[in-house]
mmCIF file of C-alpha atoms in Angstrom:
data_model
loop_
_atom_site.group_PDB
_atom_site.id
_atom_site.type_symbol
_atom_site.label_atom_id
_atom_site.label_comp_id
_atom_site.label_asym_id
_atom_site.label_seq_id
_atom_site.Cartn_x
_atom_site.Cartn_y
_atom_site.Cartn_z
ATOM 1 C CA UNK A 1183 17.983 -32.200 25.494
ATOM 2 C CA UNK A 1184 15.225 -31.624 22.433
ATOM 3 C CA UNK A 1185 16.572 -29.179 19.786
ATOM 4 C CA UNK A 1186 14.753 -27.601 16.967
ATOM 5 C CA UNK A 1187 16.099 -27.358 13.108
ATOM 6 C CA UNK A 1188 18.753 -24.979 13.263
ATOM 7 C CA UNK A 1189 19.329 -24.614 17.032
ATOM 8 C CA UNK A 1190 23.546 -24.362 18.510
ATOM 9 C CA UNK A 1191 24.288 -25.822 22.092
ATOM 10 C CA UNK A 1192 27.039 -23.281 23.436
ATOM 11 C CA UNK A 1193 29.203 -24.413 25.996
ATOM 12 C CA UNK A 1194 30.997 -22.056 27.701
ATOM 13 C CA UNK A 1195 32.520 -21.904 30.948
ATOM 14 C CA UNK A 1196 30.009 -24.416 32.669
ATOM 15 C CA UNK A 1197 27.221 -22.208 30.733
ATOM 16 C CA UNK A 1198 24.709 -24.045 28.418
ATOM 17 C CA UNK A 1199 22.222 -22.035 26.168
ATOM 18 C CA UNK A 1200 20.243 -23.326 23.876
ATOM 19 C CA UNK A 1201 19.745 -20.989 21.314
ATOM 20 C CA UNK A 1202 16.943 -22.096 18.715
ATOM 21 C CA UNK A 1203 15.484 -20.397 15.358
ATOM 22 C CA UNK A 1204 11.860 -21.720 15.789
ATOM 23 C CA UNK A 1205 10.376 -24.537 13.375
ATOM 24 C CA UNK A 1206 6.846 -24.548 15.228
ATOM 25 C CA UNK A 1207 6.715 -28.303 15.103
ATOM 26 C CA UNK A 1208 9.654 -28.658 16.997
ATOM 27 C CA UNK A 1209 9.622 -26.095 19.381
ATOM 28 C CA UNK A 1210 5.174 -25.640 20.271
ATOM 29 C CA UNK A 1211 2.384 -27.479 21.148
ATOM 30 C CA UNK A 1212 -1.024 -26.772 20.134
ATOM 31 C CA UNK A 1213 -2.683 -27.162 22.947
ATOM 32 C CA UNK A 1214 -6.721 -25.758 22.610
ATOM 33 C CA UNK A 1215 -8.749 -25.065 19.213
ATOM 34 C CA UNK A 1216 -9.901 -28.054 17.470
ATOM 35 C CA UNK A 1217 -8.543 -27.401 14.417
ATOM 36 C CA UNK A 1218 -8.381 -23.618 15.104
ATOM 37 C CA UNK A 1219 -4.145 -23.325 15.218
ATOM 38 C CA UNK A 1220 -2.431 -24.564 12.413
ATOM 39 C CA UNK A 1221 1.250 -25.141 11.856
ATOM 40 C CA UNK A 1222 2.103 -24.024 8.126
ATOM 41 C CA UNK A 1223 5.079 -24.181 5.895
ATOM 42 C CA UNK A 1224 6.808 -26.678 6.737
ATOM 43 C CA UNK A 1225 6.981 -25.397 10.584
ATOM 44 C CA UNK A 1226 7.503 -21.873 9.191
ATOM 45 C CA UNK A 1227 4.290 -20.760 10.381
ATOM 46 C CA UNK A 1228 1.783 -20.749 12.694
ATOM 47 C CA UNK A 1229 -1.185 -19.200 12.839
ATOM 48 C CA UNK A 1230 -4.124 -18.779 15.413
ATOM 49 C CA UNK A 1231 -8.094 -18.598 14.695
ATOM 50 C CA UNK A 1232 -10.779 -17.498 16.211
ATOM 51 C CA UNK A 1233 -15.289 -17.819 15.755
ATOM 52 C CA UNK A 1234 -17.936 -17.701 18.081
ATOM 53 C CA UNK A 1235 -17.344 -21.377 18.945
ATOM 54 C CA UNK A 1236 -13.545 -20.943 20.052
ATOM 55 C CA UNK A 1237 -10.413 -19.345 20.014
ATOM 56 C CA UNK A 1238 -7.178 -21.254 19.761
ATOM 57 C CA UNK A 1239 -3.390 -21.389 21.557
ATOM 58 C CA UNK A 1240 -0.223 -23.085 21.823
ATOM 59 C CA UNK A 1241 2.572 -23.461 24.338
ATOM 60 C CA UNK A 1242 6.491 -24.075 24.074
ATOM 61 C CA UNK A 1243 7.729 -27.611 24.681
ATOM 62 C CA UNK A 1244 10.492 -25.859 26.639
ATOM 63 C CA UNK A 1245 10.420 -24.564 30.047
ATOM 64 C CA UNK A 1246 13.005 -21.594 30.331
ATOM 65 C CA UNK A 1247 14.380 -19.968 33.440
ATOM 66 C CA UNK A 1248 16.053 -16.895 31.995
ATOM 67 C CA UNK A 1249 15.955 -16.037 28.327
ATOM 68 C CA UNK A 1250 16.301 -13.597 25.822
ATOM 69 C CA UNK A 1251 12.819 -14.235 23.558
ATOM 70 C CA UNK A 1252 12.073 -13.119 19.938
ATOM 71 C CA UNK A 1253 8.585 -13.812 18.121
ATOM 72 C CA UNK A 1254 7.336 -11.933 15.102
ATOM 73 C CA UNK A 1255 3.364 -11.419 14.855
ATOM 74 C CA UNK A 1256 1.064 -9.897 12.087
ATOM 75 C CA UNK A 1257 -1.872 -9.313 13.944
ATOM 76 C CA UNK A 1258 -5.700 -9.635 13.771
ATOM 77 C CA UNK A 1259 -6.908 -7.057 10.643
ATOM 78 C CA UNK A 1260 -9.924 -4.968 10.559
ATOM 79 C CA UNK A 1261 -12.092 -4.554 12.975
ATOM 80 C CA UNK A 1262 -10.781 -6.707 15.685
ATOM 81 C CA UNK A 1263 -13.090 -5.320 18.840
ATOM 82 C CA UNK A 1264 -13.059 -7.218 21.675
ATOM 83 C CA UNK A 1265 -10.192 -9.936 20.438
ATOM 84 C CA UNK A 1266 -7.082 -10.516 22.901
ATOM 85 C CA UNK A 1267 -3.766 -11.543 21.329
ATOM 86 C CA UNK A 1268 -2.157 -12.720 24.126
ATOM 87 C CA UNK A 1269 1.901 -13.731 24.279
ATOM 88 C CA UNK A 1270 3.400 -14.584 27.070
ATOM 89 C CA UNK A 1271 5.533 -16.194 29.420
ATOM 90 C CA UNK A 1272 4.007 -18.226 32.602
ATOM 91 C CA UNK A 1273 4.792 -20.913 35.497
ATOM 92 C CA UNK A 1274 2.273 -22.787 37.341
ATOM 93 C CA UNK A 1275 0.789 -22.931 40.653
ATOM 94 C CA UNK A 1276 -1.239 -20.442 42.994
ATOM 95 C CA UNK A 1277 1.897 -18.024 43.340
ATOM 96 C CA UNK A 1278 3.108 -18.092 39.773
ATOM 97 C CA UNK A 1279 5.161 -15.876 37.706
ATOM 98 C CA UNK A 1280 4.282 -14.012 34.353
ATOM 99 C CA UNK A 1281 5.434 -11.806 31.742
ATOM 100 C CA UNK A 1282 2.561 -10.737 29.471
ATOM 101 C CA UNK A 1283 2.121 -9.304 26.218
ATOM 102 C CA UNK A 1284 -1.430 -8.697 24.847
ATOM 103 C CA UNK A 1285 -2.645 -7.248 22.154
ATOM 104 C CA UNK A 1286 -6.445 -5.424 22.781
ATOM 105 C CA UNK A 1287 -7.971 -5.263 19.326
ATOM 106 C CA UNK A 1288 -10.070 -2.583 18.167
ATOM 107 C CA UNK A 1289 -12.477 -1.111 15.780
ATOM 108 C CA UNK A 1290 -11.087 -0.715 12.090
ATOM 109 C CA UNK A 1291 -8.938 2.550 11.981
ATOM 110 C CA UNK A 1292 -8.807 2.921 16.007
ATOM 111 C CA UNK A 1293 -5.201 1.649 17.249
ATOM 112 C CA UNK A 1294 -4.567 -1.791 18.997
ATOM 113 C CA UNK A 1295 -3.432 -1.620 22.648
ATOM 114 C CA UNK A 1296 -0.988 -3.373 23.584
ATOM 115 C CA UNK A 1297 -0.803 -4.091 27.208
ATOM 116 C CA UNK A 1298 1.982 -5.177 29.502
ATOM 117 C CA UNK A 1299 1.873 -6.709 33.013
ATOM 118 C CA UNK A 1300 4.690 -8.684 35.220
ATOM 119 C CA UNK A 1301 3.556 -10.962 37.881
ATOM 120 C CA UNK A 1302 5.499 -12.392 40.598
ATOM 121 C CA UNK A 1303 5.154 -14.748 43.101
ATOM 122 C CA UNK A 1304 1.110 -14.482 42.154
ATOM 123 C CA UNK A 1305 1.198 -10.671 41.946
ATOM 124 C CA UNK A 1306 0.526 -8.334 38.935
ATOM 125 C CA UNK A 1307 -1.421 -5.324 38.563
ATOM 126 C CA UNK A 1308 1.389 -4.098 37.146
ATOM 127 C CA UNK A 1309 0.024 -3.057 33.694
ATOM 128 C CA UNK A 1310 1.630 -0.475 31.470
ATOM 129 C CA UNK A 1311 -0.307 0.047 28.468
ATOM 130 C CA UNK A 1312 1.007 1.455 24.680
ATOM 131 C CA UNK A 1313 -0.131 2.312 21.426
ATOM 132 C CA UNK A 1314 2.381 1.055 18.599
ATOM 133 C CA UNK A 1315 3.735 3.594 15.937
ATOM 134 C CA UNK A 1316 3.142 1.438 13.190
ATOM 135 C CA UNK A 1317 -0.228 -0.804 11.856
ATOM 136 C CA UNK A 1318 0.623 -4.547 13.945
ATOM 137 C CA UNK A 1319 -1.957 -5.921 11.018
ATOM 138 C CA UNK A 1320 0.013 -5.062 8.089
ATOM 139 C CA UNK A 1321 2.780 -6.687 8.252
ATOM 140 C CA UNK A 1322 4.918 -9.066 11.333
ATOM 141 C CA UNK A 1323 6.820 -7.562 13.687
ATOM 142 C CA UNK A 1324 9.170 -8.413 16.310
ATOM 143 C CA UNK A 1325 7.960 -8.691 20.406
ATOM 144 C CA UNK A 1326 10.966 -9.189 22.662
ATOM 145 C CA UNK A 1327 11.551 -10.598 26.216
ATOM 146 C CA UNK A 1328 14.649 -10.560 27.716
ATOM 147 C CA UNK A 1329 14.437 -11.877 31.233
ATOM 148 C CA UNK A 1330 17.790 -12.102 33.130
ATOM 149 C CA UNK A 1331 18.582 -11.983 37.154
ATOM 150 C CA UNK A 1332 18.329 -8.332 37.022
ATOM 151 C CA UNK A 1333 15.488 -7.219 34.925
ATOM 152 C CA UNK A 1334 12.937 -8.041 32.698
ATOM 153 C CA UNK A 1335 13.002 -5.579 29.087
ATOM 154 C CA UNK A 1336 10.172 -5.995 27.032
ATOM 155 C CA UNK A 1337 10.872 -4.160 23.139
ATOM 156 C CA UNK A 1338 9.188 -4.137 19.789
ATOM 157 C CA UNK A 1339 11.092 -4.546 17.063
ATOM 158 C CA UNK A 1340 14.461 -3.733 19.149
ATOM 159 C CA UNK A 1341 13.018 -0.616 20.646
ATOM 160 C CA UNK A 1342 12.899 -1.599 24.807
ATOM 161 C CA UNK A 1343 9.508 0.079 25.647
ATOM 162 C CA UNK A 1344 9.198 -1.044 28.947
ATOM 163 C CA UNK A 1345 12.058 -2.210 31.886
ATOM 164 C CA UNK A 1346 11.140 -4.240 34.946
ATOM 165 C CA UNK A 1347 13.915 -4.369 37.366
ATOM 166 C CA UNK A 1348 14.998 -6.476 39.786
ATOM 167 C CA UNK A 1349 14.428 -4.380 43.204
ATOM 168 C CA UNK A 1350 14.122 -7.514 45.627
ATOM 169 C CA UNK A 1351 16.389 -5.410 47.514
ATOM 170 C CA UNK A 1352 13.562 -3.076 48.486
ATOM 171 C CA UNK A 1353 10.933 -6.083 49.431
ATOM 172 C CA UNK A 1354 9.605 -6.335 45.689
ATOM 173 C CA UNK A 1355 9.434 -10.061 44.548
ATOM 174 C CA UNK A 1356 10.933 -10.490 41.438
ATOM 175 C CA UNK A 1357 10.901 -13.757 38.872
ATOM 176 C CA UNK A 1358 14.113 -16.273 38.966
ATOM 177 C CA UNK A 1359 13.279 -19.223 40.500
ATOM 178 C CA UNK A 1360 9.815 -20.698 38.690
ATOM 179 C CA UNK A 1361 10.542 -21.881 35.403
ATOM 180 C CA UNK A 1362 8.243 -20.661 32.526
ATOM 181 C CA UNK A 1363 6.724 -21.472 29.373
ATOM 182 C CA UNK A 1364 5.600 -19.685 26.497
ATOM 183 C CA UNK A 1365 2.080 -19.493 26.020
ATOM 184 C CA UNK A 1366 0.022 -17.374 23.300
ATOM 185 C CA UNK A 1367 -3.459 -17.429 22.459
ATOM 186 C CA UNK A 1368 -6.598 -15.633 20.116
ATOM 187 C CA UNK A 1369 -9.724 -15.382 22.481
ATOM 188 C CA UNK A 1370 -12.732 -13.427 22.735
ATOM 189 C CA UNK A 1371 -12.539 -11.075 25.732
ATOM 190 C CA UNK A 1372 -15.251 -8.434 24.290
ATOM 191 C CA UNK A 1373 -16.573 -8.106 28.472
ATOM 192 C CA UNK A 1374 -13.293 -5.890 29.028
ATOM 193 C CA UNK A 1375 -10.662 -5.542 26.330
ATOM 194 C CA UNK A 1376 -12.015 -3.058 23.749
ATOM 195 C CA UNK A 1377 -13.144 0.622 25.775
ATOM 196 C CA UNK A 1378 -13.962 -1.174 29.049
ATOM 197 C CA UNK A 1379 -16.392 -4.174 27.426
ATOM 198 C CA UNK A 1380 -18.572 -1.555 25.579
ATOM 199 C CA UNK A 1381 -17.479 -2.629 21.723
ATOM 200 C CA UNK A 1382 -18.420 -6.243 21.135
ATOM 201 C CA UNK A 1383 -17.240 -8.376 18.601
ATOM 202 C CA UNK A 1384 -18.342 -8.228 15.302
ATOM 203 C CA UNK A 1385 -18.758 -11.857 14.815
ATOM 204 C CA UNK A 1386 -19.696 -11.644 10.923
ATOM 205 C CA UNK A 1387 -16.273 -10.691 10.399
ATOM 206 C CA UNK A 1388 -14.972 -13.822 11.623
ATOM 207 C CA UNK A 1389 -12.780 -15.916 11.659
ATOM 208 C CA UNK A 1390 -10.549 -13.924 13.301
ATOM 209 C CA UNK A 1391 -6.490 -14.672 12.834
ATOM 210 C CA UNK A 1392 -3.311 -13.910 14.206
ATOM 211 C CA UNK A 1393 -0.323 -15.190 12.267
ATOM 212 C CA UNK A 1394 3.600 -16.113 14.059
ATOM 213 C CA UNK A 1395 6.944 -16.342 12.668
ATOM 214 C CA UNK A 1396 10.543 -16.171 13.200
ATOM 215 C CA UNK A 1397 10.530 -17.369 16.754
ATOM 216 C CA UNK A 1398 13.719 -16.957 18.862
ATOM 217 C CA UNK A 1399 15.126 -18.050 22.020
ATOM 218 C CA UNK A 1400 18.489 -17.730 23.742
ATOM 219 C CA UNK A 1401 17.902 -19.233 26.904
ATOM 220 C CA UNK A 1402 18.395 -21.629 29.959
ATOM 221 C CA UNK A 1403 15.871 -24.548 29.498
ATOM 222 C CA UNK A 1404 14.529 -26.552 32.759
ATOM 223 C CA UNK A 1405 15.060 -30.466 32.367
ATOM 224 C CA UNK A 1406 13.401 -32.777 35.800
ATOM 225 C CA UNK A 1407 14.366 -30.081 37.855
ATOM 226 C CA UNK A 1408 17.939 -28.435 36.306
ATOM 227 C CA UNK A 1409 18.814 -26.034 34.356
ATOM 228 C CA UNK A 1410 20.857 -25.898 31.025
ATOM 229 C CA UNK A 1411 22.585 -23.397 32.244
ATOM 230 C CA UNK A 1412 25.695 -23.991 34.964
ATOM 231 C CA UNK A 1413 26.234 -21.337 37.715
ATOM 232 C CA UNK A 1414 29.350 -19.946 36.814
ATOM 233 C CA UNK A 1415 29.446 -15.911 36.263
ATOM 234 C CA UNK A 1416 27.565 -15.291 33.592
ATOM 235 C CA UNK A 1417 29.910 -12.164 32.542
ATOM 236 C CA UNK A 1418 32.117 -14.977 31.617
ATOM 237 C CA UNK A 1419 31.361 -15.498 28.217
ATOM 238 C CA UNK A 1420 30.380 -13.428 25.091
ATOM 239 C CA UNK A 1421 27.898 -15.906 24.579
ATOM 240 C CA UNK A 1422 25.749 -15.615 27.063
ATOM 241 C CA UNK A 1423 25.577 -11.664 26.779
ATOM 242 C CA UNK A 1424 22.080 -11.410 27.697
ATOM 243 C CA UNK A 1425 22.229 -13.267 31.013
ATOM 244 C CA UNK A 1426 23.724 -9.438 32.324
ATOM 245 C CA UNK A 1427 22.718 -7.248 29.202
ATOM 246 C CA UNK A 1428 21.707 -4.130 30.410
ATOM 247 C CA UNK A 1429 19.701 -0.711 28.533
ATOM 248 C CA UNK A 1430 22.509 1.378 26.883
ATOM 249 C CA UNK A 1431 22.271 4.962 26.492
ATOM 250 C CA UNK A 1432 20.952 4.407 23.668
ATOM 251 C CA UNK A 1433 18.353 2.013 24.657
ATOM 252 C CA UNK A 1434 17.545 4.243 27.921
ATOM 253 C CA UNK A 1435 16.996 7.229 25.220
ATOM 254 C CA UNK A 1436 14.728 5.195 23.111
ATOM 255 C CA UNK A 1437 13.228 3.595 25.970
ATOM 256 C CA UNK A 1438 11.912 7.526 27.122
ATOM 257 C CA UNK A 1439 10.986 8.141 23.396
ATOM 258 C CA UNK A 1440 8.305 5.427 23.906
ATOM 259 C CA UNK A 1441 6.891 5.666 27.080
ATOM 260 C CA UNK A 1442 6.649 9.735 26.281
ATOM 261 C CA UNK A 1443 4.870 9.297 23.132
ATOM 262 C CA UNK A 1444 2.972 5.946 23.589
ATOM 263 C CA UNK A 1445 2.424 5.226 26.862
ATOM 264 C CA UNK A 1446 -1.572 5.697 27.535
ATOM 265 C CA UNK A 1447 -1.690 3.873 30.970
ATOM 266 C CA UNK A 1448 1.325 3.217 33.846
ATOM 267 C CA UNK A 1449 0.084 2.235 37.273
ATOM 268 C CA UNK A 1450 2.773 3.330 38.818
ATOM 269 C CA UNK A 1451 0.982 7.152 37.979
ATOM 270 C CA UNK A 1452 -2.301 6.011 39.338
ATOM 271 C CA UNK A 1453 -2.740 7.069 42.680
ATOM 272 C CA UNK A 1454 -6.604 6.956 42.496
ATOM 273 C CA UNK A 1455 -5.995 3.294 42.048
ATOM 274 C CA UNK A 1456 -3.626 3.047 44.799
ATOM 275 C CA UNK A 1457 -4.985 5.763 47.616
ATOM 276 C CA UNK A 1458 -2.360 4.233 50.300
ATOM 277 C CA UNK A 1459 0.428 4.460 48.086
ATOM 278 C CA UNK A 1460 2.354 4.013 44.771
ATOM 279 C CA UNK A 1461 3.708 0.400 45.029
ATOM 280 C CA UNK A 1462 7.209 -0.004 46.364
ATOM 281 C CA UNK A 1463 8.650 -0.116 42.740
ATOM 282 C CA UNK A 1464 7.224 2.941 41.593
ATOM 283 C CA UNK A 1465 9.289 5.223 43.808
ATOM 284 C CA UNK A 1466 12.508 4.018 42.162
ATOM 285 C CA UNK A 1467 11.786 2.970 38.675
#
């Protein structure tokens, strides 16, 4: 079982989580770029570039089924039209699961988008979109994932703005049995991703760059096949809070206070898209 610099194994109760604080080396692969991601400070940093030629990723050595998932990004300045930021998490196969963050850039001064989508089983088109309430260029901030057996929370800097729950009860697939990694990567996608393909990208203002930190993960790796993670009740230990953590009142109040004030696209409101019906989730979320 690989561990990176500082991470704890917890044993509790049959349960083991690894729980690491990120040194990229340790923890990522670069995996496309030539030369385009870099790994900086001594594993402290990593950073993502983009030109005309190329854009760049990585991917986690891990594969986690169940986690709670912290990375910090500062991302592309200026005028970033028609850049994706993407961050996500990601099996394999034709019927995969997903759990995306991207980040739409945009014309200097105009906010980024970020945009939100669960798949399961092979099915998305489940995008919520947001704009943030700060500048995600001028400094990093924190993108969360916590992805248990009953929902799937997605927050910025500790504020849940978005809750996916598990409603497999009502026919809707949910992820929890594909293992996933973390991917993230700094592409050109100027045909769709800044107002509908009509801003390009300014090419003379590349390279373009997206910088990582801090990353995070409390979570069940997959090993050949098994889990790190025993099958006991999860409830069992303080430890492993965030296999059942749930939105408090608190969270459910600043949960609203997003999606009222920020929230520019849900599909579960568009019924042009859908003229046979809301999806299945939409009726209870």
């Amino acid at each position: 079982m690989a561990f990176s610099r500082v991470a704890l194994l917890i044993c509790t109760v049959g349960y083991f989580v690894i729980a690491s604080a990120g040194n990229f080396h340790q923890d990522f692969d670069i995996t496309w770029g030539d030369g385009r991601a870099k790994i900086l400070n001594n594993g402290e940093l990593l950073t993502l570039s983009l030109d005309k030629a190329s854009g760049s990723g990585f991917q986690s050595k891990n594969e986690y089924l169940f986690g709670k998932i912290d990375m910090q990004l500062k991302l592309v300045p200026g005028n970033s039209a028609g850049t994706v930021t993407a961050y996500y998490l990601s099996s394999k196969g034709a019927t995969w699961d997903e759990i995306d963050f991207e980040f739409l850039g945009n014309l200097s001064g105009d906010p980024y988008i970020l945009h939100t989508n669960v798949f399961s089983q092979g099915k998305g088109n489940r995008e919520q979109q947001f704009y943030l309430w700060f500048d995600p260029t001028a400094d990093f901030h924190t993108y969360s994932i916590l992805w248990n057996p009953q929902r799937i929370v997605f927050s910025v800097d500790g504020s849940p703005i978005r809750e996916f729950k598990n409603m497999e009860s009502k026919g809707v697939p949910f992820p929890k049995n594909q293992a996933m990694r973390i991917y993230s990567s700094l592409w050109n996608a100027d045909d769709w991703a800044t107002r509908g393909g009509l801003v390009k990208t300014d090419w003379t203002q590349a390279p373009f760059t997206a910088s990582y930190r801090n990353f995070n993960a409390n979570a069940c790796t997959m090993s050949s096949g098994t889990s790190s993670c025993g099958s006991n009740n999860p409830s069992s230990s303080n430890n492993n809070v965030w296999l059942s953590e749930e939105l408090d009142s608190t969270d459910q109040e600043r949960l609203k206070w997003v999606q009222k004030n920020y929230m520019i696209y849900n599909y579960c409101s568009d019924t042009q898209r859908f003229p046979q019906g809301l999806p299945s989730e939409c009726n209870t979320a």
